[in-house]
């Protein structure tokens, strides 16, 4: 979302600007710390041994990745876009909550911070809706409401699995809301808005249905995930920009591949309801969170990082390497889940982590290269 000033926040403009500049790097550092801890916990769950307390993080792998990493980054991006100093409290709270979780703080206090962060993000987005009451801002507000609901269920004492469908709704709707905004650049295609509303209703209805017993069942969410993937593949601007070159094509390739994983996740969660295989839920969740959501991060990082950090990210075709490693490792993980191969799952999880580390290294290199003008 483009950075813009939506009005004053009731404080000094100088103080607000100071807070924005001061907050961005430390908040991103909190997200990175959550990412490293979440990766360690995920690998520990797959059987990899790590020194120190990494094995204690396995139970917190999901919250760290969703609420600390994605929640903090999304909250920071939304705070920058809103231009409101108080909006930075959302990413600060979710980042600090992740540190507390890793440090062994009482879980209820951590979850309360996650709820507060989600609520502030919701208020920030509602302020955007007030200024620009359009479909994409309403969808973004709905995504924040999903994050609030999932965290609130966890705080209320329901199993962590009960929050998962709401977390899926949070991230899927954030991404589709952003893509919906960009789709306005295209000439309106017949059925674009009605079909989007139908897909969104199917997704939200499935999430609500999963909450009735609060057992975290994913099958009701499957049709909505598939419908949203089909809408994105048909109406998103990526199906045109993929014909271009350089960074626009890289972004489009990532997006289209991510949409394929979102559709695959929809199929997998419905299949899990039919066959009840041991690891199908794991396959579906990682198809969503890695295949879809993380690919969206890979796609948008060269665009978002300059807006957040005032740096230049110089594009290089080598960016495709970490994308290829991610998708190969996710495909390997899904296959291992289907075949119930625990050893293969562990190696696939390691491949997922390698892709993330490669992405971080390549982005850092691209920022360093961007410090000097490109040679002609």
XYZ file of C-alpha atoms in Angstrom, residues 71-330:
260
model
C 1.834 -9.256 12.043
C 4.755 -6.967 12.857
C 5.749 -6.392 9.228
C 2.156 -5.741 8.155
C 1.626 -3.475 11.149
C 4.753 -1.489 10.344
C 3.793 -1.129 6.689
C 0.312 0.035 7.690
C 1.718 2.510 10.218
C 3.968 4.038 7.562
C 1.037 4.232 5.136
C -1.249 5.868 7.700
C 1.228 8.539 8.781
C -0.055 8.297 12.366
C 2.493 7.992 15.175
C 0.230 5.948 17.458
C -0.217 3.334 14.717
C 3.357 2.187 15.389
C 2.204 0.695 18.674
C 0.717 -2.247 16.762
C 4.004 -3.575 15.325
C 5.871 -2.641 18.502
C 3.458 -4.681 20.641
C 3.452 -7.720 18.354
C 7.247 -7.622 18.126
C 7.712 -7.296 21.885
C 5.163 -10.077 22.442
C 7.335 -12.374 20.343
C 10.400 -11.565 22.442
C 8.402 -12.233 25.599
C 7.204 -15.559 24.209
C 10.760 -16.637 23.465
C 11.909 -15.434 26.900
C 9.336 -17.625 28.628
C 6.887 -14.953 29.796
C 3.408 -16.107 30.878
C 1.460 -16.974 27.735
C -1.720 -15.034 28.705
C 0.253 -11.780 28.984
C 1.877 -12.435 25.612
C -1.449 -13.186 23.949
C -2.970 -10.061 25.488
C -0.259 -8.035 23.742
C -1.037 -9.794 20.469
C -4.722 -8.908 20.916
C -3.835 -5.283 21.627
C -1.567 -5.145 18.563
C -4.308 -6.581 16.356
C -6.850 -4.114 17.751
C -4.587 -1.113 17.085
C -3.981 -2.371 13.561
C -7.744 -2.653 13.112
C -8.251 0.929 14.328
C -5.479 2.122 12.002
C -7.139 0.437 9.052
C -10.583 1.744 9.990
C -9.089 5.246 9.869
C -8.116 4.479 6.286
C -11.633 3.247 5.579
C -12.999 6.526 6.902
C -10.836 8.509 4.476
C -11.200 6.088 1.547
C -14.324 3.906 1.969
C -13.602 1.564 -0.912
C -13.771 -2.196 -1.282
C -10.063 -2.828 -0.832
C -9.868 -0.834 2.439
C -12.928 -2.676 3.760
C -11.221 -5.976 2.950
C -8.096 -4.840 4.778
C -10.221 -3.953 7.797
C -11.829 -7.392 7.628
C -8.391 -8.982 7.635
C -7.484 -7.142 10.843
C -10.752 -8.238 12.418
C -9.760 -11.848 11.678
C -6.454 -11.315 13.479
C -8.273 -9.835 16.478
C -10.719 -12.759 16.554
C -8.031 -15.444 16.318
C -5.926 -13.921 19.063
C -9.008 -13.335 21.227
C -9.975 -17.019 20.973
C -6.487 -17.983 22.084
C -6.636 -15.500 24.973
C -10.035 -16.883 25.995
C -8.457 -20.285 26.590
C -9.408 -22.124 23.404
C -6.762 -24.374 21.826
C -4.242 -22.610 19.628
C -5.630 -24.565 16.671
C -8.884 -22.591 17.014
C -7.010 -19.414 16.061
C -5.469 -20.890 12.916
C -8.438 -20.426 10.510
C -8.699 -16.789 11.617
C -4.970 -16.276 11.112
C -5.330 -17.704 7.620
C -8.141 -15.232 6.994
C -5.976 -12.400 8.307
C -3.100 -13.036 5.918
C -5.123 -14.075 2.883
C -7.382 -11.026 3.124
C -4.456 -8.644 3.695
C -2.857 -9.865 0.500
C -6.042 -9.971 -1.558
C -7.015 -6.506 -0.315
C -3.695 -5.116 -1.524
C -4.024 -6.901 -4.861
C -7.619 -5.742 -5.197
C -6.406 -2.156 -4.908
C -3.923 -2.694 -7.736
C -6.488 -4.476 -9.913
C -8.279 -1.153 -10.275
C -5.509 -0.156 -12.687
C -6.900 -2.625 -15.197
C -9.911 -2.115 -17.382
C -12.802 -3.641 -15.383
C -13.487 -7.202 -16.493
C -17.016 -8.611 -16.373
C -17.824 -10.124 -12.996
C -14.663 -8.943 -11.230
C -16.297 -7.390 -8.172
C -19.243 -9.827 -7.778
C -16.914 -12.805 -8.063
C -14.539 -11.300 -5.520
C -17.394 -10.722 -3.092
C -18.536 -14.307 -3.591
C -15.030 -15.661 -2.942
C -14.600 -13.463 0.132
C -17.992 -14.508 1.493
C -17.118 -18.165 0.935
C -13.816 -17.722 2.765
C -15.254 -15.772 5.700
C -18.208 -18.139 5.944
C -15.830 -21.086 6.121
C -13.763 -19.399 8.821
C -16.903 -18.665 10.842
C -18.064 -22.254 10.361
C -14.736 -23.541 11.668
C -15.244 -21.456 14.820
C -18.545 -23.033 15.805
C -16.931 -25.970 17.642
C -13.689 -23.955 18.048
C -11.648 -27.011 17.145
C -9.667 -25.383 14.370
C -11.083 -27.548 11.585
C -9.785 -26.322 8.251
C -12.107 -28.144 5.855
C -14.772 -25.379 5.866
C -12.084 -22.895 4.803
C -10.962 -24.932 1.792
C -13.571 -23.822 -0.778
C -12.947 -20.169 0.082
C -9.186 -20.561 -0.355
C -9.691 -22.200 -3.737
C -12.193 -19.550 -4.845
C -9.880 -16.727 -3.795
C -6.944 -18.337 -5.624
C -8.995 -18.608 -8.811
C -10.110 -14.976 -8.513
C -6.533 -13.767 -8.040
C -5.235 -15.837 -10.938
C -7.940 -14.443 -13.233
C -8.261 -10.807 -12.202
C -4.923 -9.792 -10.677
C -2.674 -7.484 -12.676
C 0.103 -10.110 -12.432
C -1.239 -12.028 -15.430
C -0.314 -8.970 -17.525
C 2.900 -7.823 -15.858
C 4.354 -11.330 -16.191
C 4.857 -10.466 -19.878
C 7.209 -7.632 -18.947
C 10.837 -7.938 -17.872
C 13.004 -7.249 -14.852
C 11.414 -6.574 -11.470
C 7.771 -6.422 -12.701
C 8.109 -9.898 -14.193
C 9.818 -11.258 -11.078
C 6.977 -9.950 -8.910
C 4.357 -11.388 -11.257
C 5.999 -14.817 -11.360
C 6.059 -14.910 -7.560
C 2.419 -13.850 -7.348
C 1.137 -16.399 -9.840
C 3.116 -19.196 -8.184
C 1.730 -18.136 -4.800
C -1.818 -18.224 -6.120
C -1.229 -21.796 -7.270
C -0.184 -22.743 -3.729
C -3.249 -21.036 -2.272
C -5.469 -23.114 -4.532
C -3.530 -26.251 -3.615
C -4.064 -25.494 0.075
C -7.819 -25.292 -0.526
C -7.781 -28.714 -2.144
C -5.591 -30.199 0.596
C -7.788 -29.108 3.511
C -10.888 -30.560 1.858
C -8.986 -33.756 1.080
C -7.889 -33.959 4.720
C -11.546 -34.066 5.745
C -12.134 -36.984 3.365
C -9.109 -39.190 4.016
C -7.916 -37.913 7.439
C -4.233 -38.572 6.671
C -1.696 -37.923 9.402
C 0.173 -34.998 7.850
C -2.342 -33.482 5.418
C -3.052 -30.597 7.806
C 0.663 -29.829 7.920
C 0.766 -29.889 4.118
C -2.187 -27.518 3.824
C -0.896 -25.076 6.426
C 2.527 -24.816 4.862
C 1.023 -24.495 1.390
C -0.760 -21.383 2.735
C 1.864 -19.872 5.014
C 4.982 -20.756 3.010
C 3.812 -21.394 -0.544
C 1.401 -18.455 -0.613
C 2.160 -15.936 2.138
C 5.960 -16.194 2.153
C 6.028 -16.005 -1.636
C 4.063 -12.758 -1.359
C 6.771 -11.471 0.994
C 9.450 -12.475 -1.522
C 7.497 -10.706 -4.270
C 6.848 -7.428 -2.483
C 10.057 -7.028 -0.460
C 11.906 -5.165 -3.261
C 8.998 -2.693 -3.293
C 8.155 -2.454 0.408
C 11.687 -2.207 1.825
C 12.475 1.072 0.013
C 9.267 2.590 1.401
C 9.973 1.409 4.949
C 13.719 2.009 5.174
C 14.395 4.645 2.505
C 16.850 2.348 0.739
C 17.252 1.235 -2.865
C 16.857 -2.468 -3.634
C 18.602 -3.164 -6.914
C 16.857 -5.981 -8.776
C 18.850 -8.930 -10.066
C 17.737 -12.141 -11.824
C 19.405 -14.001 -8.944
C 16.231 -13.210 -6.965
C 14.651 -16.199 -8.693
C 17.048 -18.517 -6.859
C 15.531 -18.167 -3.392
C 12.043 -18.355 -4.925
C 12.944 -21.614 -6.686
C 14.426 -23.073 -3.489
C 11.315 -22.123 -1.527
C 8.887 -23.681 -3.973
C 10.955 -26.816 -4.444
C 11.205 -27.308 -0.672
C 7.482 -26.644 -0.142
